[in-house]
Amino acid sequence: MRYPKFIESGAAIGFAAPSFGAASEPYRTAFSCALKRFYDWGYKIIPGPNVYKGDGIGISSTPEKCGEELTEMYLSGDVDAIISVGGGELMCETMDYVDLNAIRLAKPKLFMGLSDNTNMVFLLTTLCDTASVYGPCAPAFGQQPLHSSLLDAKNLLEGTKLMETGYDLYEKESRKDEDHPLETYHVTEPRVIRAFVPDGAGGLREADSREEITLHGRLVGGCMDCLTTLTGTRYDRVGDFTEKYRADGILWFLEACDLNVFGIRRAIWQMKRAGWFSHAAGFLIGRPYCHGQVLMNLDQYRAVTDELAELGVPVLMDLDIGHIPPQIPILSGSLATVTLQGQSFLLTHECI
């Protein structure tokens, strides 16, 4: 695994828009404030040509222009790290114009993004053998005051904090809108992690709060909405990747955006039958947008555990991963050790 150099004050951060740009509110104001914040932290700021555009379909501009921007920024000797400006809908089309072969051979640099940016984070890991960060997009850094999760993401980019414990509260209803673009996360709900462990009879049982659970493996994953789109395409080299790192075990981090509970179950079914989970060491599942949904007696827990039970590995659910903030930043591609006892959670990244 190739680990890019962590950034430090004075480094140049490129801001690219391979998915949505910051063309409208509340993103435009939040992004502008985020740029000022990074500048005040001592970083050089290099916005790409598409960051304020909104003429694309589901992305900032045309797939060709978005792919060109991302490729040129990654290969540029003047850019030390890249942060995506936003998630979106059709970054999969951008990837057809990203030169992943050139990126695989280039000096690695950190890329960070969330949601639709799974397309880049996941392929950097599985196709380019390069670590990257599944973490907040740039406009989030414009909020006032700054939630501690954003500082954690900055510290991970700087390599000064490689351990994550998550956060006590999460956001149920956001206060951010066009008139309030700088609102911080409105965290009101207590985080409750649920853990499922092998029951010894081919199934999973919910763990007792007194049990200590430990997982170890190489992190890979992202948003299932995007991952299932990549499954079976020319970008799907997951079998080669998991075979290469089978001795480490694969620690999957997964979350969902638009999928309801049946969509989540279908996504797990598809990835499993595509052979992606053959060397799984465990699963870290984030809170989905459909959190709390029950359809035809199916909830978000059985949507996952019924399919994963036969793998005989622990499944931790409702973690601070994904679309419901706050989010822990994850160094995709790194080795990690995760421990959980009750609600005490710790994820430790290892750059080996």
mmCIF file of C-alpha atoms in Angstrom:
data_model
loop_
_atom_site.group_PDB
_atom_site.id
_atom_site.type_symbol
_atom_site.label_atom_id
_atom_site.label_comp_id
_atom_site.label_asym_id
_atom_site.label_seq_id
_atom_site.Cartn_x
_atom_site.Cartn_y
_atom_site.Cartn_z
ATOM 1 C CA MET A 1 0.000 0.000 0.000
ATOM 2 C CA ARG A 2 1.302 3.429 -0.944
ATOM 3 C CA TYR A 3 0.877 6.055 1.752
ATOM 4 C CA PRO A 4 0.974 9.676 0.613
ATOM 5 C CA LYS A 5 2.949 12.156 2.649
ATOM 6 C CA PHE A 6 0.890 13.860 5.324
ATOM 7 C CA ILE A 7 0.531 17.601 4.813
ATOM 8 C CA GLU A 8 1.924 20.362 6.985
ATOM 9 C CA SER A 9 1.603 24.133 7.164
ATOM 10 C CA GLY A 10 2.849 25.712 3.937
ATOM 11 C CA ALA A 11 1.679 22.825 1.757
ATOM 12 C CA ALA A 12 -0.604 23.482 -1.206
ATOM 13 C CA ILE A 13 -4.121 22.027 -1.079
ATOM 14 C CA GLY A 14 -5.986 21.653 -4.355
ATOM 15 C CA PHE A 15 -9.777 21.843 -4.293
ATOM 16 C CA ALA A 16 -11.470 19.908 -7.087
ATOM 17 C CA ALA A 17 -15.093 19.323 -8.078
ATOM 18 C CA PRO A 18 -15.275 15.831 -9.626
ATOM 19 C CA SER A 19 -18.865 15.639 -8.350
ATOM 20 C CA PHE A 20 -20.977 18.669 -7.304
ATOM 21 C CA GLY A 21 -19.365 22.089 -7.237
ATOM 22 C CA ALA A 22 -20.092 25.017 -4.928
ATOM 23 C CA ALA A 23 -22.237 26.885 -7.439
ATOM 24 C CA SER A 24 -25.217 27.553 -5.168
ATOM 25 C CA GLU A 25 -26.036 28.268 -1.548
ATOM 26 C CA PRO A 26 -25.402 27.150 1.109
ATOM 27 C CA TYR A 27 -22.331 25.539 -0.429
ATOM 28 C CA ARG A 28 -20.813 28.604 -2.097
ATOM 29 C CA THR A 29 -20.595 30.681 1.077
ATOM 30 C CA ALA A 30 -19.510 27.694 3.167
ATOM 31 C CA PHE A 31 -16.787 26.814 0.651
ATOM 32 C CA SER A 32 -15.477 30.385 0.535
ATOM 33 C CA CYS A 33 -15.252 30.430 4.338
ATOM 34 C CA ALA A 34 -13.549 27.024 4.276
ATOM 35 C CA LEU A 35 -10.887 28.350 1.897
ATOM 36 C CA LYS A 36 -10.209 31.233 4.267
ATOM 37 C CA ARG A 37 -9.934 28.813 7.171
ATOM 38 C CA PHE A 38 -7.359 26.646 5.400
ATOM 39 C CA TYR A 39 -5.460 29.791 4.428
ATOM 40 C CA ASP A 40 -5.483 30.922 8.065
ATOM 41 C CA TRP A 41 -4.145 27.498 9.039
ATOM 42 C CA GLY A 42 -1.135 28.233 6.869
ATOM 43 C CA TYR A 43 -1.984 26.354 3.682
ATOM 44 C CA LYS A 44 -1.711 27.498 0.093
ATOM 45 C CA ILE A 45 -5.061 27.375 -1.687
ATOM 46 C CA ILE A 46 -5.436 26.129 -5.282
ATOM 47 C CA PRO A 47 -9.087 25.996 -6.448
ATOM 48 C CA GLY A 48 -9.703 24.003 -9.611
ATOM 49 C CA PRO A 49 -11.539 25.415 -12.651
ATOM 50 C CA ASN A 50 -14.828 23.636 -11.881
ATOM 51 C CA VAL A 51 -15.333 24.421 -8.188
ATOM 52 C CA TYR A 52 -17.926 27.161 -8.751
ATOM 53 C CA LYS A 53 -19.565 25.581 -11.785
ATOM 54 C CA GLY A 54 -22.990 23.991 -11.924
ATOM 55 C CA ASP A 55 -23.568 23.315 -15.597
ATOM 56 C CA GLY A 56 -23.099 19.553 -15.387
ATOM 57 C CA ILE A 57 -25.683 16.836 -14.800
ATOM 58 C CA GLY A 58 -25.218 15.544 -11.258
ATOM 59 C CA ILE A 59 -21.652 16.927 -11.255
ATOM 60 C CA SER A 60 -20.095 20.379 -11.535
ATOM 61 C CA SER A 61 -19.365 20.319 -15.278
ATOM 62 C CA THR A 62 -19.045 17.756 -18.051
ATOM 63 C CA PRO A 63 -17.544 14.368 -17.166
ATOM 64 C CA GLU A 64 -14.615 15.175 -19.458
ATOM 65 C CA LYS A 65 -13.826 18.462 -17.721
ATOM 66 C CA CYS A 66 -14.302 16.981 -14.257
ATOM 67 C CA GLY A 67 -12.015 14.056 -15.044
ATOM 68 C CA GLU A 68 -9.417 16.357 -16.570
ATOM 69 C CA GLU A 69 -9.461 18.628 -13.512
ATOM 70 C CA LEU A 70 -8.990 15.734 -11.096
ATOM 71 C CA THR A 71 -6.247 14.074 -13.143
ATOM 72 C CA GLU A 72 -4.266 17.268 -13.685
ATOM 73 C CA MET A 73 -4.527 18.225 -10.030
ATOM 74 C CA TYR A 74 -3.379 14.787 -8.882
ATOM 75 C CA LEU A 75 -0.421 14.769 -11.266
ATOM 76 C CA SER A 76 0.569 18.388 -10.624
ATOM 77 C CA GLY A 77 3.807 18.962 -8.749
ATOM 78 C CA ASP A 78 2.320 22.174 -7.371
ATOM 79 C CA VAL A 79 -0.433 20.405 -5.403
ATOM 80 C CA ASP A 80 0.347 18.417 -2.250
ATOM 81 C CA ALA A 81 -3.157 17.129 -1.389
ATOM 82 C CA ILE A 82 -6.693 17.328 -2.796
ATOM 83 C CA ILE A 83 -10.007 17.926 -1.052
ATOM 84 C CA SER A 84 -13.231 17.471 -2.983
ATOM 85 C CA VAL A 85 -15.721 20.326 -3.035
ATOM 86 C CA GLY A 86 -18.776 18.109 -2.785
ATOM 87 C CA GLY A 87 -20.613 14.873 -3.212
ATOM 88 C CA GLY A 88 -23.271 14.503 -5.859
ATOM 89 C CA GLU A 89 -24.875 11.978 -8.133
ATOM 90 C CA LEU A 90 -22.853 10.943 -11.189
ATOM 91 C CA MET A 91 -19.162 10.981 -10.333
ATOM 92 C CA CYS A 92 -19.091 7.480 -11.820
ATOM 93 C CA GLU A 93 -19.200 9.225 -15.215
ATOM 94 C CA THR A 94 -16.247 11.426 -14.208
ATOM 95 C CA MET A 95 -14.136 8.332 -13.589
ATOM 96 C CA ASP A 96 -14.207 7.438 -17.294
ATOM 97 C CA TYR A 97 -12.013 10.517 -17.839
ATOM 98 C CA VAL A 98 -9.673 10.153 -14.856
ATOM 99 C CA ASP A 99 -6.322 8.690 -15.847
ATOM 100 C CA LEU A 100 -6.038 6.101 -13.102
ATOM 101 C CA ASN A 101 -3.040 4.452 -14.768
ATOM 102 C CA ALA A 102 -1.066 7.704 -14.610
ATOM 103 C CA ILE A 103 -2.214 8.265 -11.031
ATOM 104 C CA ARG A 104 -1.116 4.758 -10.079
ATOM 105 C CA LEU A 105 2.388 5.511 -11.343
ATOM 106 C CA ALA A 106 2.575 9.064 -9.965
ATOM 107 C CA LYS A 107 3.824 10.180 -6.578
ATOM 108 C CA PRO A 108 0.891 9.527 -4.234
ATOM 109 C CA LYS A 109 -0.947 12.406 -2.610
ATOM 110 C CA LEU A 110 -3.843 12.510 -0.192
ATOM 111 C CA PHE A 111 -7.342 12.836 -1.594
ATOM 112 C CA MET A 112 -10.302 13.425 0.728
ATOM 113 C CA GLY A 113 -14.011 13.350 -0.015
ATOM 114 C CA LEU A 114 -17.315 11.806 1.059
ATOM 115 C CA SER A 115 -20.379 10.230 -0.522
ATOM 116 C CA ASP A 116 -20.091 10.309 -4.348
ATOM 117 C CA ASN A 117 -16.330 10.674 -3.844
ATOM 118 C CA THR A 118 -16.395 6.975 -2.991
ATOM 119 C CA ASN A 119 -15.693 6.610 -6.706
ATOM 120 C CA MET A 120 -12.215 8.096 -6.247
ATOM 121 C CA VAL A 121 -11.426 6.929 -2.717
ATOM 122 C CA PHE A 122 -12.382 3.312 -3.443
ATOM 123 C CA LEU A 123 -10.550 3.144 -6.763
ATOM 124 C CA LEU A 124 -7.431 4.789 -5.353
ATOM 125 C CA THR A 125 -7.378 1.983 -2.795
ATOM 126 C CA THR A 126 -8.313 -0.996 -4.958
ATOM 127 C CA LEU A 127 -6.848 -0.022 -8.347
ATOM 128 C CA CYS A 128 -3.934 2.258 -7.436
ATOM 129 C CA ASP A 129 -2.913 0.660 -4.132
ATOM 130 C CA THR A 130 -2.920 4.155 -2.647
ATOM 131 C CA ALA A 131 -4.356 5.260 0.689
ATOM 132 C CA SER A 132 -6.857 8.136 0.745
ATOM 133 C CA VAL A 133 -9.333 9.652 3.183
ATOM 134 C CA TYR A 134 -13.049 9.024 3.303
ATOM 135 C CA GLY A 135 -13.945 12.229 5.062
ATOM 136 C CA PRO A 136 -15.724 15.570 4.839
ATOM 137 C CA CYS A 137 -15.868 17.653 1.680
ATOM 138 C CA ALA A 138 -14.434 21.161 1.714
ATOM 139 C CA PRO A 139 -17.552 23.284 2.474
ATOM 140 C CA ALA A 140 -17.993 21.550 5.836
ATOM 141 C CA PHE A 141 -14.854 23.337 7.010
ATOM 142 C CA GLY A 142 -16.661 26.667 6.652
ATOM 143 C CA GLN A 143 -19.065 26.057 9.528
ATOM 144 C CA GLN A 144 -19.031 28.307 12.596
ATOM 145 C CA PRO A 145 -18.075 27.091 15.106
ATOM 146 C CA LEU A 146 -16.111 24.155 13.749
ATOM 147 C CA HIS A 147 -17.265 20.772 15.032
ATOM 148 C CA SER A 148 -14.474 18.628 16.487
ATOM 149 C CA SER A 149 -14.958 16.036 13.709
ATOM 150 C CA LEU A 150 -13.627 18.569 11.190
ATOM 151 C CA LEU A 151 -10.536 19.102 13.309
ATOM 152 C CA ASP A 152 -10.127 15.325 13.423
ATOM 153 C CA ALA A 153 -10.197 15.227 9.614
ATOM 154 C CA LYS A 154 -7.611 18.018 9.418
ATOM 155 C CA ASN A 155 -5.432 16.227 11.956
ATOM 156 C CA LEU A 156 -5.629 12.988 9.976
ATOM 157 C CA LEU A 157 -4.517 14.807 6.825
ATOM 158 C CA GLU A 158 -1.611 16.167 8.870
ATOM 159 C CA GLY A 159 -0.836 12.751 10.388
ATOM 160 C CA THR A 160 -1.102 14.102 13.934
ATOM 161 C CA LYS A 161 -4.141 12.026 14.957
ATOM 162 C CA LEU A 162 -4.511 8.473 13.726
ATOM 163 C CA MET A 163 -6.954 7.303 16.409
ATOM 164 C CA GLU A 164 -10.693 7.970 16.292
ATOM 165 C CA THR A 165 -13.215 7.471 19.087
ATOM 166 C CA GLY A 166 -16.287 8.918 17.409
ATOM 167 C CA TYR A 167 -18.691 11.390 18.971
ATOM 168 C CA ASP A 168 -21.325 11.256 21.697
ATOM 169 C CA LEU A 169 -24.081 13.001 19.710
ATOM 170 C CA TYR A 170 -25.222 13.040 16.098
ATOM 171 C CA GLU A 171 -27.385 15.301 13.966
ATOM 172 C CA LYS A 172 -31.022 14.397 13.386
ATOM 173 C CA GLU A 173 -32.146 17.653 11.777
ATOM 174 C CA SER A 174 -29.738 20.071 10.143
ATOM 175 C CA ARG A 175 -30.102 23.823 10.601
ATOM 176 C CA LYS A 176 -27.954 24.577 7.571
ATOM 177 C CA ASP A 177 -29.805 26.077 4.608
ATOM 178 C CA GLU A 178 -29.484 28.847 2.032
ATOM 179 C CA ASP A 179 -30.057 31.511 4.668
ATOM 180 C CA HIS A 180 -27.759 29.895 7.233
ATOM 181 C CA PRO A 181 -24.816 28.505 5.216
ATOM 182 C CA LEU A 182 -22.341 28.471 8.107
ATOM 183 C CA GLU A 183 -24.405 26.553 10.648
ATOM 184 C CA THR A 184 -22.444 23.966 12.568
ATOM 185 C CA TYR A 185 -23.723 20.407 13.009
ATOM 186 C CA HIS A 186 -26.896 20.419 15.116
ATOM 187 C CA VAL A 187 -26.061 17.375 17.246
ATOM 188 C CA THR A 188 -28.865 16.325 19.572
ATOM 189 C CA GLU A 189 -29.168 12.526 19.447
ATOM 190 C CA PRO A 190 -27.015 10.119 21.496
ATOM 191 C CA ARG A 191 -24.906 7.724 19.456
ATOM 192 C CA VAL A 192 -25.811 4.114 20.200
ATOM 193 C CA ILE A 193 -23.521 1.549 18.581
ATOM 194 C CA ARG A 194 -24.954 -1.924 18.089
ATOM 195 C CA ALA A 195 -22.598 -4.871 17.697
ATOM 196 C CA PHE A 196 -23.332 -8.307 16.256
ATOM 197 C CA VAL A 197 -20.957 -11.214 16.737
ATOM 198 C CA PRO A 198 -20.893 -14.876 15.608
ATOM 199 C CA ASP A 199 -23.177 -17.046 17.720
ATOM 200 C CA GLY A 200 -21.241 -20.270 17.082
ATOM 201 C CA ALA A 201 -24.092 -21.777 15.101
ATOM 202 C CA GLY A 202 -23.686 -19.990 11.782
ATOM 203 C CA GLY A 203 -25.543 -16.840 12.739
ATOM 204 C CA LEU A 204 -25.023 -13.525 14.480
ATOM 205 C CA ARG A 205 -26.225 -12.427 17.906
ATOM 206 C CA GLU A 206 -26.254 -8.978 19.408
ATOM 207 C CA ALA A 207 -23.258 -8.573 21.703
ATOM 208 C CA ASP A 208 -23.602 -7.929 25.400
ATOM 209 C CA SER A 209 -22.401 -4.485 26.460
ATOM 210 C CA ARG A 210 -19.768 -6.109 28.689
ATOM 211 C CA GLU A 211 -18.116 -7.954 25.806
ATOM 212 C CA GLU A 212 -14.963 -6.504 24.294
ATOM 213 C CA ILE A 213 -14.858 -6.854 20.530
ATOM 214 C CA THR A 214 -11.654 -6.460 18.511
ATOM 215 C CA LEU A 215 -11.364 -6.282 14.723
ATOM 216 C CA HIS A 216 -8.213 -5.964 12.669
ATOM 217 C CA GLY A 217 -7.799 -5.614 8.933
ATOM 218 C CA ARG A 218 -7.187 -3.384 5.941
ATOM 219 C CA LEU A 219 -9.820 -0.684 5.520
ATOM 220 C CA VAL A 220 -11.781 -0.362 2.292
ATOM 221 C CA GLY A 221 -15.313 0.742 1.452
ATOM 222 C CA GLY A 222 -17.491 3.819 1.155
ATOM 223 C CA CYS A 223 -21.059 4.619 0.117
ATOM 224 C CA MET A 224 -22.953 1.539 -1.029
ATOM 225 C CA ASP A 225 -24.967 3.576 -3.522
ATOM 226 C CA CYS A 226 -21.694 4.125 -5.419
ATOM 227 C CA LEU A 227 -20.059 0.774 -4.730
ATOM 228 C CA THR A 228 -22.867 -1.230 -6.299
ATOM 229 C CA THR A 229 -22.598 0.940 -9.420
ATOM 230 C CA LEU A 230 -18.930 -0.046 -9.738
ATOM 231 C CA THR A 231 -19.598 -3.733 -9.099
ATOM 232 C CA GLY A 232 -18.935 -5.840 -12.193
ATOM 233 C CA THR A 233 -17.550 -2.988 -14.302
ATOM 234 C CA ARG A 234 -14.019 -2.619 -15.632
ATOM 235 C CA TYR A 235 -13.270 -0.737 -12.399
ATOM 236 C CA ASP A 236 -14.049 -3.805 -10.325
ATOM 237 C CA ARG A 237 -10.704 -5.352 -9.392
ATOM 238 C CA VAL A 238 -11.779 -6.021 -5.837
ATOM 239 C CA GLY A 239 -11.006 -9.729 -6.104
ATOM 240 C CA ASP A 240 -7.365 -8.978 -6.938
ATOM 241 C CA PHE A 241 -7.157 -6.460 -4.098
ATOM 242 C CA THR A 242 -8.656 -8.711 -1.432
ATOM 243 C CA GLU A 243 -6.518 -11.628 -2.556
ATOM 244 C CA LYS A 244 -3.371 -9.492 -2.298
ATOM 245 C CA TYR A 245 -4.241 -8.497 1.269
ATOM 246 C CA ARG A 246 -5.963 -11.674 2.370
ATOM 247 C CA ALA A 247 -3.385 -12.215 5.143
ATOM 248 C CA ASP A 248 -4.376 -8.869 6.653
ATOM 249 C CA GLY A 249 -8.094 -9.482 6.319
ATOM 250 C CA ILE A 250 -10.364 -6.825 4.858
ATOM 251 C CA LEU A 251 -12.192 -4.485 7.197
ATOM 252 C CA TRP A 252 -15.140 -3.087 5.254
ATOM 253 C CA PHE A 253 -16.590 0.336 6.122
ATOM 254 C CA LEU A 254 -19.982 0.823 4.484
ATOM 255 C CA GLU A 255 -22.776 3.385 4.608
ATOM 256 C CA ALA A 256 -25.811 4.358 2.548
ATOM 257 C CA CYS A 257 -27.348 7.566 1.232
ATOM 258 C CA ASP A 258 -30.465 7.146 -0.914
ATOM 259 C CA LEU A 259 -30.977 3.434 -0.284
ATOM 260 C CA ASN A 260 -33.903 2.326 1.831
ATOM 261 C CA VAL A 261 -33.626 -0.831 3.925
ATOM 262 C CA PHE A 262 -34.400 -3.053 0.933
ATOM 263 C CA GLY A 263 -31.825 -1.166 -1.142
ATOM 264 C CA ILE A 264 -29.234 -1.773 1.575
ATOM 265 C CA ARG A 265 -30.046 -5.466 1.645
ATOM 266 C CA ARG A 266 -29.801 -5.694 -2.151
ATOM 267 C CA ALA A 267 -26.455 -3.868 -2.067
ATOM 268 C CA ILE A 268 -25.021 -6.261 0.516
ATOM 269 C CA TRP A 269 -26.400 -9.207 -1.475
ATOM 270 C CA GLN A 270 -24.794 -7.930 -4.691
ATOM 271 C CA MET A 271 -21.346 -7.193 -3.246
ATOM 272 C CA LYS A 272 -21.290 -10.504 -1.403
ATOM 273 C CA ARG A 273 -22.171 -12.511 -4.495
ATOM 274 C CA ALA A 274 -19.608 -10.594 -6.526
ATOM 275 C CA GLY A 275 -17.036 -12.149 -4.168
ATOM 276 C CA TRP A 276 -16.059 -8.882 -2.508
ATOM 277 C CA PHE A 277 -16.383 -10.212 1.049
ATOM 278 C CA SER A 278 -14.392 -13.421 0.615
ATOM 279 C CA HIS A 279 -11.605 -12.312 2.974
ATOM 280 C CA ALA A 280 -13.646 -10.047 5.248
ATOM 281 C CA ALA A 281 -12.384 -9.614 8.806
ATOM 282 C CA GLY A 282 -15.327 -7.505 9.926
ATOM 283 C CA PHE A 283 -17.730 -4.729 8.996
ATOM 284 C CA LEU A 284 -18.080 -1.132 10.159
ATOM 285 C CA ILE A 285 -21.537 0.107 9.153
ATOM 286 C CA GLY A 286 -22.493 3.778 9.378
ATOM 287 C CA ARG A 287 -25.878 5.298 10.168
ATOM 288 C CA PRO A 288 -27.891 5.401 6.914
ATOM 289 C CA TYR A 289 -30.221 8.221 5.950
ATOM 290 C CA CYS A 290 -33.059 5.717 6.397
ATOM 291 C CA HIS A 291 -32.017 5.328 10.054
ATOM 292 C CA GLY A 292 -34.937 3.871 12.007
ATOM 293 C CA GLN A 293 -36.895 2.807 8.925
ATOM 294 C CA VAL A 294 -38.862 -0.463 8.980
ATOM 295 C CA LEU A 295 -40.466 -1.756 5.780
ATOM 296 C CA MET A 296 -42.377 -5.054 5.665
ATOM 297 C CA ASN A 297 -40.679 -6.182 8.901
ATOM 298 C CA LEU A 298 -37.189 -5.369 7.601
ATOM 299 C CA ASP A 299 -35.074 -2.884 9.533
ATOM 300 C CA GLN A 300 -31.583 -1.524 8.839
ATOM 301 C CA TYR A 301 -29.977 -4.158 11.058
ATOM 302 C CA ARG A 302 -31.419 -7.299 9.494
ATOM 303 C CA ALA A 303 -30.863 -5.702 6.084
ATOM 304 C CA VAL A 304 -27.176 -6.217 6.811
ATOM 305 C CA THR A 305 -26.826 -9.041 9.329
ATOM 306 C CA ASP A 306 -29.012 -11.601 7.560
ATOM 307 C CA GLU A 307 -26.686 -11.532 4.556
ATOM 308 C CA LEU A 308 -23.404 -11.273 6.489
ATOM 309 C CA ALA A 309 -24.096 -13.840 9.203
ATOM 310 C CA GLU A 310 -22.561 -16.802 7.349
ATOM 311 C CA LEU A 311 -19.220 -14.970 7.053
ATOM 312 C CA GLY A 312 -18.655 -15.480 10.774
ATOM 313 C CA VAL A 313 -17.175 -12.046 11.506
ATOM 314 C CA PRO A 314 -18.300 -9.162 13.753
ATOM 315 C CA VAL A 315 -20.550 -6.422 12.383
ATOM 316 C CA LEU A 316 -20.604 -3.041 14.148
ATOM 317 C CA MET A 317 -23.502 -0.775 13.243
ATOM 318 C CA ASP A 318 -24.657 2.845 13.624
ATOM 319 C CA LEU A 319 -21.105 4.136 13.673
ATOM 320 C CA ASP A 320 -20.129 7.749 12.929
ATOM 321 C CA ILE A 321 -19.526 6.970 9.248
ATOM 322 C CA GLY A 322 -21.343 8.437 6.304
ATOM 323 C CA HIS A 323 -24.055 10.963 5.560
ATOM 324 C CA ILE A 324 -25.449 11.681 9.023
ATOM 325 C CA PRO A 325 -22.872 13.912 10.741
ATOM 326 C CA PRO A 326 -20.567 13.966 12.462
ATOM 327 C CA GLN A 327 -18.270 11.546 10.652
ATOM 328 C CA ILE A 328 -14.976 10.035 11.700
ATOM 329 C CA PRO A 329 -12.355 10.381 8.934
ATOM 330 C CA ILE A 330 -11.163 7.009 7.634
ATOM 331 C CA LEU A 331 -7.788 6.366 6.005
ATOM 332 C CA SER A 332 -8.907 3.919 3.337
ATOM 333 C CA GLY A 333 -6.245 1.361 2.491
ATOM 334 C CA SER A 334 -4.574 1.484 5.876
ATOM 335 C CA LEU A 335 -4.437 -1.314 8.385
ATOM 336 C CA ALA A 336 -6.690 -0.659 11.333
ATOM 337 C CA THR A 337 -7.531 -2.078 14.715
ATOM 338 C CA VAL A 338 -11.001 -1.449 16.081
ATOM 339 C CA THR A 339 -12.116 -2.147 19.627
ATOM 340 C CA LEU A 340 -15.585 -1.809 21.096
ATOM 341 C CA GLN A 341 -16.852 -2.410 24.612
ATOM 342 C CA GLY A 342 -20.279 -1.077 25.359
ATOM 343 C CA GLN A 343 -20.260 2.359 23.745
ATOM 344 C CA SER A 344 -16.503 2.823 24.017
ATOM 345 C CA PHE A 345 -15.183 2.783 20.456
ATOM 346 C CA LEU A 346 -11.629 3.155 19.177
ATOM 347 C CA LEU A 347 -10.276 2.944 15.633
ATOM 348 C CA THR A 348 -6.504 3.084 15.211
ATOM 349 C CA HIS A 349 -4.945 3.555 11.764
ATOM 350 C CA GLU A 350 -1.604 1.935 10.992
ATOM 351 C CA CYS A 351 0.321 3.121 7.938
ATOM 352 C CA ILE A 352 1.945 -0.186 7.036
#
